[in-house]
Amino acid sequence: MGVLSNLEPAPVFQYFEEICGIPHGSSNTKAISDYCVSFAKEHGLKYIQDDLNNVIIFKEGTPGYEQSAPVMIQGHIDMVCEKTAECSIDFAKDGLELQLQDGTISAKGTTLGGDDGIAVAYALAILDSDHIPHPPLEVVFTVDEEIGMLGAAALDCSPLKSRILLNLDSEDEGYLLVSCAGGISATGHLPVTRDVYDGTKICLKISGLLGGHSGIAIDKGRANACQLLGRTLYELSKTFSFRLISVNGGLKDNAIPREATVELILDASTNLEDFASTIKNIEKVYLDEYQQTDPSIKIIVSDEKISGSFEGMTVDSTGKVITALVNLPNGVQRMSYNIDGLVQTSLNLGKLISSDGEVSFSFAVRSSVETEKLELVDRICCLMKALGGSVSCLGSYPAWEYRQDSPLRDLMVRIFEKQYGKKPVIQAIHAGVECGFFSGKMPGLDCVSFGPDMNDIHTPKESMDVESVRRTWDYTLEILKELQ
């Protein structure tokens, strides 16, 4: 018996638990894609599976809806794979360990993948039913949304006849999303050279940060572990002589990094007590600055300190890496003047990776203004070029512009008021959803994004509210019923 087996709506939670048992991180979607195809075959439904593992499943309208306009239900089948340091799960081959407590679903030590597994569960439960009234359905499951919406970008939309799209990739019940930012993944590549140096090898770790979604949480004032690492190294360089061995931080460019580490070689003459005292003083500064938004920051110095000869970056390369970390832009760059409280342009240094020949800096760049998005990429390029590096870009996706005339939005507002007794919030967000791609490929598309309550997505604290899932299910079924 599954952890969620006693919950209602039973089919939704059954499929969600099955999905959680299948590894489905971004770029690892073959198994979950094949699962969706097997479902279609077992139910005698027409389907398309492309080379990227995108899946489209078709179902005819129920009696009385045969001639209704087709409706597209859409979500992505990949998830962000984040885990705590203590968690031993291998996301490439292991399923998640679900937990249910006080009406909230989470996964032990990992992200839950409610973003966007719940969309898949909703859609499969609808397709599985023979009593839910609905128009002809085109259910679209895309891949690699979390690393640049690569599946939606490449999807051949010519088989799709829908001009109505229900996107189930939002995390706040009571909010109807009608516009979003565009984005791009940009990675700076900084070549480094190495040599052998005498000194004391030591490791520093910045941890305890809250992290969060790099779009939704970018304006929460939280610290970025990679950025703090650069600031720490520059502060140390004012007093101490050292060479970098490696700098690493973060796991995904679209998640604010919670941890970052550095291995370095301290000059042999360094007073280690003075060094430790300086670290404590730096930590106090961060705790003071972030006392309201990120109150648990720690800088941990490894107990192991080994003297000898070690291979590290040259003085020039060490200086360039620190310069990049200190000066690369990060965080909110501009707020919207059209929509109160909306971030217009931002970027997040989400991954910092050292290899033998280079250090790479990976960003999720977002803006609802295309030229501002490109300008941020230019700023990264300008600094990297000055330091002798380069930039590569991947997964550019367009903004989803607000539609003044939206019969679907009007219908969903009316149904929401009837079910909840209040108006929903019509929202634009500073995060990407695939509606932008579909709107660009399918002229005249009327789309709204919505979903149940989820908290702390893209972090190991991610959770999903059971009652919200049930209410959103009822809401979705009523929308389908009214789209006759």
C-alpha positions as MATLAB code, in Angstrom:
seq = 'MGVLSNLEPAPVFQYFEEICGIPHGSSNTKAISDYCVSFAKEHGLKYIQDDLNNVIIFKEGTPGYEQSAPVMIQGHIDMVCEKTAECSIDFAKDGLELQLQDGTISAKGTTLGGDDGIAVAYALAILDSDHIPHPPLEVVFTVDEEIGMLGAAALDCSPLKSRILLNLDSEDEGYLLVSCAGGISATGHLPVTRDVYDGTKICLKISGLLGGHSGIAIDKGRANACQLLGRTLYELSKTFSFRLISVNGGLKDNAIPREATVELILDASTNLEDFASTIKNIEKVYLDEYQQTDPSIKIIVSDEKISGSFEGMTVDSTGKVITALVNLPNGVQRMSYNIDGLVQTSLNLGKLISSDGEVSFSFAVRSSVETEKLELVDRICCLMKALGGSVSCLGSYPAWEYRQDSPLRDLMVRIFEKQYGKKPVIQAIHAGVECGFFSGKMPGLDCVSFGPDMNDIHTPKESMDVESVRRTWDYTLEILKELQ';
ca = [
       0.000    0.000    0.000;
       1.366    3.385   -1.010;
       1.983    6.337    1.284;
      -0.755    8.308   -0.516;
      -3.218    5.455   -1.047;
      -5.880    6.754    1.354;
      -6.025   10.252   -0.101;
      -8.673   11.735   -2.371;
      -8.912   12.176   -5.293;
      -7.537    8.648   -5.333;
      -6.588    8.431   -9.040;
      -4.595   11.661   -8.850;
      -2.552   10.554   -5.848;
      -2.132    7.054   -7.258;
      -0.552    8.415  -10.419;
       1.485   10.977   -8.519;
       2.999    8.272   -6.313;
       3.767    6.115   -9.344;
       5.489    9.074  -11.001;
       7.570    9.700   -7.862;
       8.810    6.115   -8.057;
      10.359    6.765  -11.491;
      13.608    8.760  -11.785;
      12.735   11.834  -13.856;
      15.232   14.601  -13.339;
      15.925   16.936  -16.235;
      17.882   15.187  -19.018;
      16.834   11.838  -17.528;
      13.284   11.565  -18.888;
      13.245    8.420  -21.014;
      11.727    6.228  -18.291;
       8.951    8.678  -17.362;
       8.238    9.336  -21.042;
       7.905    5.604  -21.701;
       5.614    5.343  -18.676;
       3.275    7.885  -20.284;
       3.400    6.008  -23.581;
       2.586    2.725  -21.824;
      -0.396    4.433  -20.208;
      -1.651    5.569  -23.618;
      -1.257    2.077  -25.078;
      -3.042    0.431  -22.152;
      -5.974    2.825  -22.552;
      -6.150    2.566  -26.326;
      -5.332    6.248  -26.829;
      -3.542    7.758  -29.788;
      -0.144    9.192  -28.839;
       3.019   10.755  -30.227;
       6.453   10.373  -28.636;
       9.260   12.384  -30.211;
      13.025   11.895  -30.106;
      13.404   14.219  -27.108;
      10.841   12.183  -25.082;
       8.016   14.730  -25.346;
       4.666   12.913  -25.332;
       1.268   13.958  -26.706;
      -1.808   11.872  -25.853;
      -5.150   12.392  -27.602;
      -8.610   11.534  -26.330;
     -11.975   12.129  -27.981;
     -14.619   14.249  -26.307;
     -17.143   12.545  -24.063;
     -20.830   12.252  -25.136;
     -22.217   15.704  -25.841;
     -18.709   17.158  -26.276;
     -17.704   15.429  -29.504;
     -17.938   18.637  -31.537;
     -16.534   20.965  -28.875;
     -13.300   22.831  -29.519;
     -10.317   20.718  -28.418;
      -8.517   21.629  -25.194;
      -4.860   21.186  -24.433;
      -3.775   20.134  -20.916;
      -0.059   20.609  -20.440;
       2.699   20.067  -17.916;
       6.339   18.964  -17.877;
       7.598   15.537  -16.848;
      11.048   16.535  -15.562;
      11.831   17.730  -12.049;
      14.599   19.639  -10.280;
      16.764   17.148   -8.357;
      18.029   18.751   -5.142;
      18.844   16.878   -1.933;
      20.333   17.432    1.477;
      23.963   16.576    2.138;
      22.873   13.584    4.240;
      20.564   12.091    1.606;
      21.961    9.032   -0.221;
      19.396    8.876   -3.045;
      20.829    8.582   -6.547;
      18.419   10.617   -8.678;
      19.574    8.802  -11.830;
      18.169    5.475  -10.678;
      16.220    5.851   -7.421;
      12.641    6.901   -6.804;
      11.649    9.364   -4.103;
      10.787    8.472   -0.516;
       7.427   10.139    0.025;
       6.232   11.457    3.389;
       2.728   12.456    4.493;
       2.299   14.563    7.598;
      -0.519   16.856    8.696;
      -2.057   16.990    5.238;
       1.224   17.851    3.527;
       3.223   15.697    1.101;
       7.004   15.918    0.900;
       9.962   13.690    0.084;
      12.585   12.636    2.604;
      15.751   14.640    2.004;
      14.906   15.627   -1.578;
      12.757   17.781   -3.778;
       9.268   16.374   -4.253;
       8.777   17.026   -7.939;
       5.253   18.332   -7.389;
       6.593   20.852   -9.885;
       5.371   19.464  -12.209;
       4.469   15.867  -11.388;
       1.061   16.924  -10.144;
       0.175   18.172  -13.636;
       1.008   14.756  -15.051;
      -1.041   13.069  -12.323;
      -4.059   15.304  -12.959;
      -3.885   14.700  -16.709;
      -3.509   10.917  -16.427;
      -6.407   10.734  -13.966;
      -8.616   12.643  -16.425;
      -7.534   10.471  -19.339;
      -8.150    7.344  -17.242;
     -11.735    8.291  -16.405;
     -14.817    7.322  -18.400;
     -17.207    9.576  -16.467;
     -15.525   13.014  -16.425;
     -17.179   15.233  -19.067;
     -14.652   16.975  -21.304;
     -14.052   18.238  -24.851;
     -11.546   16.467  -27.112;
      -8.241   16.515  -25.245;
      -4.678   16.993  -26.380;
      -2.495   16.225  -23.363;
       1.052   17.461  -23.823;
       3.907   16.320  -21.569;
       7.154   18.157  -22.254;
      10.698   17.432  -21.102;
      13.581   19.471  -19.720;
      11.455   22.457  -18.734;
      13.659   23.032  -15.716;
      16.826   23.516  -17.806;
      15.505   25.949  -20.374;
      12.173   24.549  -21.624;
      14.055   22.509  -24.199;
      11.160   20.120  -24.817;
       8.627   22.868  -25.506;
      11.134   24.694  -27.713;
      11.642   21.651  -29.930;
       8.093   20.244  -29.898;
       6.369   19.951  -33.258;
       3.000   21.598  -32.564;
       1.528   20.939  -36.024;
      -0.548   17.922  -34.818;
      -2.178   20.129  -32.149;
      -5.519   21.696  -33.048;
      -6.280   23.267  -29.658;
      -6.447   27.002  -29.185;
      -7.289   26.635  -25.494;
      -4.483   25.668  -23.098;
      -4.735   24.699  -19.432;
      -1.159   24.792  -18.146;
      -0.868   23.107  -14.729;
       2.541   24.445  -13.730;
       1.762   27.019  -11.036;
       2.245   26.626   -7.304;
      -0.262   29.007   -5.701;
      -3.912   28.060   -5.457;
      -6.153   31.036   -6.078;
      -3.768   32.647   -8.543;
      -4.338   32.535  -12.298;
      -1.093   33.111  -14.139;
      -1.546   34.998  -17.410;
       1.953   36.294  -18.211;
       5.562   35.349  -17.457;
       9.160   36.288  -18.088;
      11.350   34.970  -20.848;
      14.760   33.580  -20.086;
      18.016   31.994  -21.148;
      20.758   29.890  -19.549;
      24.171   31.573  -19.877;
      27.459   30.004  -18.774;
      30.722   31.889  -18.436;
      33.866   29.863  -19.090;
      37.067   31.190  -17.510;
      40.302   29.320  -18.407;
      42.717   28.785  -15.514;
      46.330   27.676  -15.344;
      47.912   25.731  -12.519;
      51.260   25.184  -10.848;
      52.625   23.533   -7.700;
      52.846   25.585   -4.495;
      54.027   24.984   -0.941;
      51.643   25.830    1.859;
      48.681   24.623    3.905;
      45.679   23.147    2.122;
      42.375   24.096    3.685;
      38.691   23.890    2.767;
      35.963   26.474    3.448;
      32.248   25.829    3.089;
      29.432   28.364    3.033;
      26.163   26.668    4.047;
      22.891   27.076    5.903;
      21.301   29.239    3.215;
      17.599   28.953    2.363;
      17.960   28.927   -1.417;
      14.791   28.765   -3.492;
      13.439   29.128   -7.021;
      15.597   31.585   -8.936;
      12.561   33.352  -10.371;
       9.905   33.241   -7.687;
      12.304   33.746   -4.757;
      14.805   36.078   -6.403;
      13.229   39.123   -4.705;
      13.153   37.615   -1.209;
      16.522   39.064   -0.256;
      18.127   35.676    0.251;
      21.853   35.170   -0.050;
      23.527   33.386   -2.973;
      26.199   30.980   -1.706;
      28.380   31.372   -4.825;
      28.289   35.142   -4.575;
      29.093   35.031   -0.841;
      32.008   32.737   -1.604;
      33.487   35.311   -3.968;
      32.954   38.075   -1.431;
      34.613   35.971    1.268;
      37.635   35.208   -0.892;
      38.127   38.847   -1.809;
      37.929   39.877    1.837;
      40.492   37.205    2.782;
      42.801   38.309   -0.039;
      43.175   41.717    1.634;
      45.092   40.100    4.497;
      46.246   36.629    3.477;
      48.190   35.175    0.578;
      46.636   32.046   -0.998;
      46.044   30.144   -4.213;
      42.759   28.542   -5.213;
      42.557   24.823   -5.908;
      38.834   24.658   -6.671;
      35.596   26.590   -6.216;
      32.232   24.840   -6.479;
      28.673   25.754   -5.567;
      25.030   25.178   -6.411;
      23.409   22.397   -8.387;
      21.006   24.065  -10.844;
      21.140   27.459  -12.523;
      17.443   27.959  -11.741;
      17.866   27.336   -7.999;
      19.474   29.889   -5.683;
      22.548   28.010   -4.392;
      22.449   27.023   -0.734;
      26.074   25.875   -0.432;
      29.464   26.653   -1.940;
      32.957   25.365   -1.185;
      36.529   26.371   -1.880;
      39.800   24.501   -1.533;
      42.811   26.752   -1.253;
      46.503   26.755   -0.437;
      47.440   29.215    2.276;
      50.948   30.632    2.318;
      53.087   28.608    4.718;
      53.685   31.654    6.932;
      49.945   32.226    7.548;
      48.839   32.456   11.169;
      45.931   30.000   11.172;
      44.377   31.491   14.289;
      44.219   34.910   12.607;
      42.736   33.260    9.540;
      40.019   31.517   11.590;
      39.256   34.753   13.443;
      38.851   36.629   10.155;
      36.428   33.976    8.923;
      34.333   34.382   12.072;
      34.216   38.135   11.580;
      33.091   37.722    7.973;
      30.393   35.287    9.090;
      29.136   37.850   11.628;
      28.821   40.428    8.851;
      26.690   38.079    6.749;
      24.508   37.123    9.704;
      23.909   40.781   10.414;
      23.137   41.680    6.796;
      20.816   38.733    6.230;
      19.306   38.439    9.709;
      15.767   38.880    8.336;
      16.006   36.956    5.074;
      18.672   34.249    5.538;
      19.456   33.966    9.257;
      21.392   30.671    9.354;
      24.447   31.382    7.194;
      27.584   29.538    8.252;
      31.189   29.588    7.081;
      32.782   26.300    8.073;
      36.562   25.822    8.087;
      37.642   22.216    7.705;
      39.361   20.637   10.669;
      41.887   19.009    8.377;
      44.780   21.320    7.493;
      47.566   19.641    5.544;
      50.993   21.157    4.919;
      52.963   20.240    1.809;
      53.152   20.855   -1.925;
      49.891   21.094   -3.860;
      48.743   21.929   -7.350;
      46.736   25.126   -7.394;
      45.765   27.960   -9.678;
      48.400   30.544  -10.481;
      48.318   33.993   -8.900;
      46.809   35.380  -12.113;
      44.103   32.712  -12.372;
      43.252   32.980   -8.669;
      42.788   36.726   -9.035;
      40.627   36.376  -12.157;
      38.287   33.824  -10.548;
      37.793   36.067   -7.512;
      37.276   39.102   -9.762;
      34.608   37.232  -11.712;
      32.788   36.112   -8.574;
      32.798   39.595   -7.090;
      31.762   41.446  -10.249;
      29.397   39.166  -12.148;
      25.841   40.563  -11.835;
      23.362   38.637   -9.729;
      19.858   39.057   -8.364;
      17.129   41.574   -9.173;
      18.232   44.096  -11.801;
      14.990   45.970  -12.488;
      11.431   46.031  -11.197;
       8.423   46.468  -13.467;
       6.904   49.915  -13.765;
       3.722   48.435  -15.260;
       2.845   45.768  -12.689;
       3.333   46.668   -9.036;
       5.720   44.353   -7.197;
       6.745   42.341  -10.277;
      10.427   41.702  -10.932;
      11.094   42.617  -14.535;
      14.710   41.517  -14.985;
      17.039   39.332  -12.918;
      19.696   36.664  -13.047;
      20.908   33.937  -10.715;
      24.415   32.507  -10.465;
      23.207   28.971   -9.823;
      26.228   26.785  -10.550;
      29.935   27.285   -9.959;
      32.090   24.417  -11.228;
      35.860   23.907  -11.256;
      37.687   21.583  -13.634;
      41.371   21.231  -14.467;
      41.329   23.845  -17.204;
      38.513   26.245  -16.339;
      35.997   27.556  -13.857;
      32.434   27.887  -15.158;
      29.704   30.224  -13.904;
      26.142   29.246  -14.897;
      23.242   31.704  -14.787;
      19.492   31.639  -15.229;
      18.727   35.007  -16.858;
      15.095   36.200  -16.824;
      13.210   39.220  -18.116;
       9.803   40.142  -19.438;
      11.644   42.549  -21.774;
      13.685   40.746  -24.434;
      16.270   43.521  -24.834;
      16.979   43.576  -21.096;
      17.498   39.813  -21.112;
      20.042   40.158  -23.920;
      21.732   43.104  -22.203;
      22.379   40.982  -19.117;
      23.984   38.294  -21.266;
      26.139   41.019  -22.817;
      27.277   42.126  -19.345;
      28.392   38.568  -18.550;
      30.126   38.346  -21.936;
      31.893   41.674  -21.433;
      33.404   40.657  -18.088;
      34.328   37.161  -19.247;
      36.023   38.561  -22.355;
      38.006   41.063  -20.273;
      39.219   38.195  -18.071;
      40.130   36.021  -21.053;
      37.024   33.839  -21.008;
      33.915   33.227  -23.072;
      30.177   32.633  -22.706;
      27.862   29.927  -24.076;
      24.068   30.156  -24.065;
      21.361   27.505  -24.072;
      17.585   27.272  -23.958;
      16.421   30.780  -24.778;
      12.661   31.019  -24.333;
      10.248   33.870  -25.002;
       8.169   35.866  -22.569;
       4.430   35.160  -22.435;
       2.690   38.456  -22.987;
      -0.562   39.413  -21.298;
      -3.649   38.945  -23.481;
      -6.263   41.673  -23.059;
      -9.118   39.572  -24.481;
      -9.162   36.085  -22.933;
     -12.446   34.125  -22.891;
     -10.657   31.307  -21.049;
      -9.486   33.638  -18.281;
     -13.003   35.092  -17.961;
     -14.505   31.597  -17.710;
     -11.963   30.476  -15.111;
     -12.585   33.586  -13.011;
     -16.329   32.934  -13.055;
     -15.924   29.269  -12.090;
     -13.434   30.162   -9.356;
     -15.815   32.688   -7.806;
     -18.587   30.078   -7.816;
     -16.419   27.396   -6.172;
     -14.442   29.531   -3.716;
     -16.762   32.460   -3.064;
     -14.085   35.014   -3.921;
     -12.170   36.310   -6.914;
      -8.860   34.732   -7.933;
      -5.723   36.823   -8.232;
      -4.765   37.491  -11.841;
      -0.993   37.290  -11.833;
       2.131   37.782  -13.896;
       5.276   36.155  -12.470;
       9.002   36.440  -12.834;
       9.507   32.828  -13.804;
       9.241   30.882  -17.009;
       6.354   28.716  -18.053;
       5.966   27.019  -21.369;
       2.923   29.058  -22.383;
       5.301   31.513  -24.066;
       6.559   28.856  -26.481;
       3.092   27.500  -27.212;
       1.655   30.984  -27.758;
       4.432   31.706  -30.239;
       3.896   28.478  -32.160;
       0.085   28.415  -32.061;
      -1.365   31.798  -33.102;
      -4.534   32.729  -31.262;
      -3.838   30.441  -28.311;
      -5.758   31.375  -25.163;
      -3.972   30.031  -22.104;
      -3.952   30.235  -18.325;
      -1.565   28.569  -15.871;
      -2.741   27.404  -12.433;
      -2.167   24.697   -9.843;
      -2.382   23.658   -6.181;
      -0.383   25.073   -3.295;
       3.275   24.043   -3.138;
       5.998   25.482   -0.968;
       9.798   25.690   -1.293;
       9.936   24.218   -4.787;
      13.412   23.444   -6.127;
      14.633   22.769   -2.569;
      14.657   19.647   -0.354;
      11.930   21.332    1.721;
       9.457   21.225   -1.168;
       5.935   20.259   -0.093;
       2.422   20.048   -1.518;
      -0.906   20.555    0.250;
      -3.345   17.628   -0.017;
      -6.557   19.642    0.340;
      -5.335   22.150   -2.219;
      -4.734   19.311   -4.674;
      -8.321   18.163   -4.130;
      -9.824   21.623   -4.579;
      -7.746   22.271   -7.708;
      -8.905   18.919   -9.092;
     -12.538   19.924   -8.604;
     -11.810   23.286  -10.196;
     -10.122   21.684  -13.214;
     -13.021   19.296  -13.802;
     -15.528   22.150  -13.676;
     -13.481   24.104  -16.238;
     -13.518   21.125  -18.596;
     -17.235   20.679  -18.061;
     -17.906   24.321  -18.970;
     -15.764   24.184  -22.113;
     -18.515   22.442  -24.061;
];
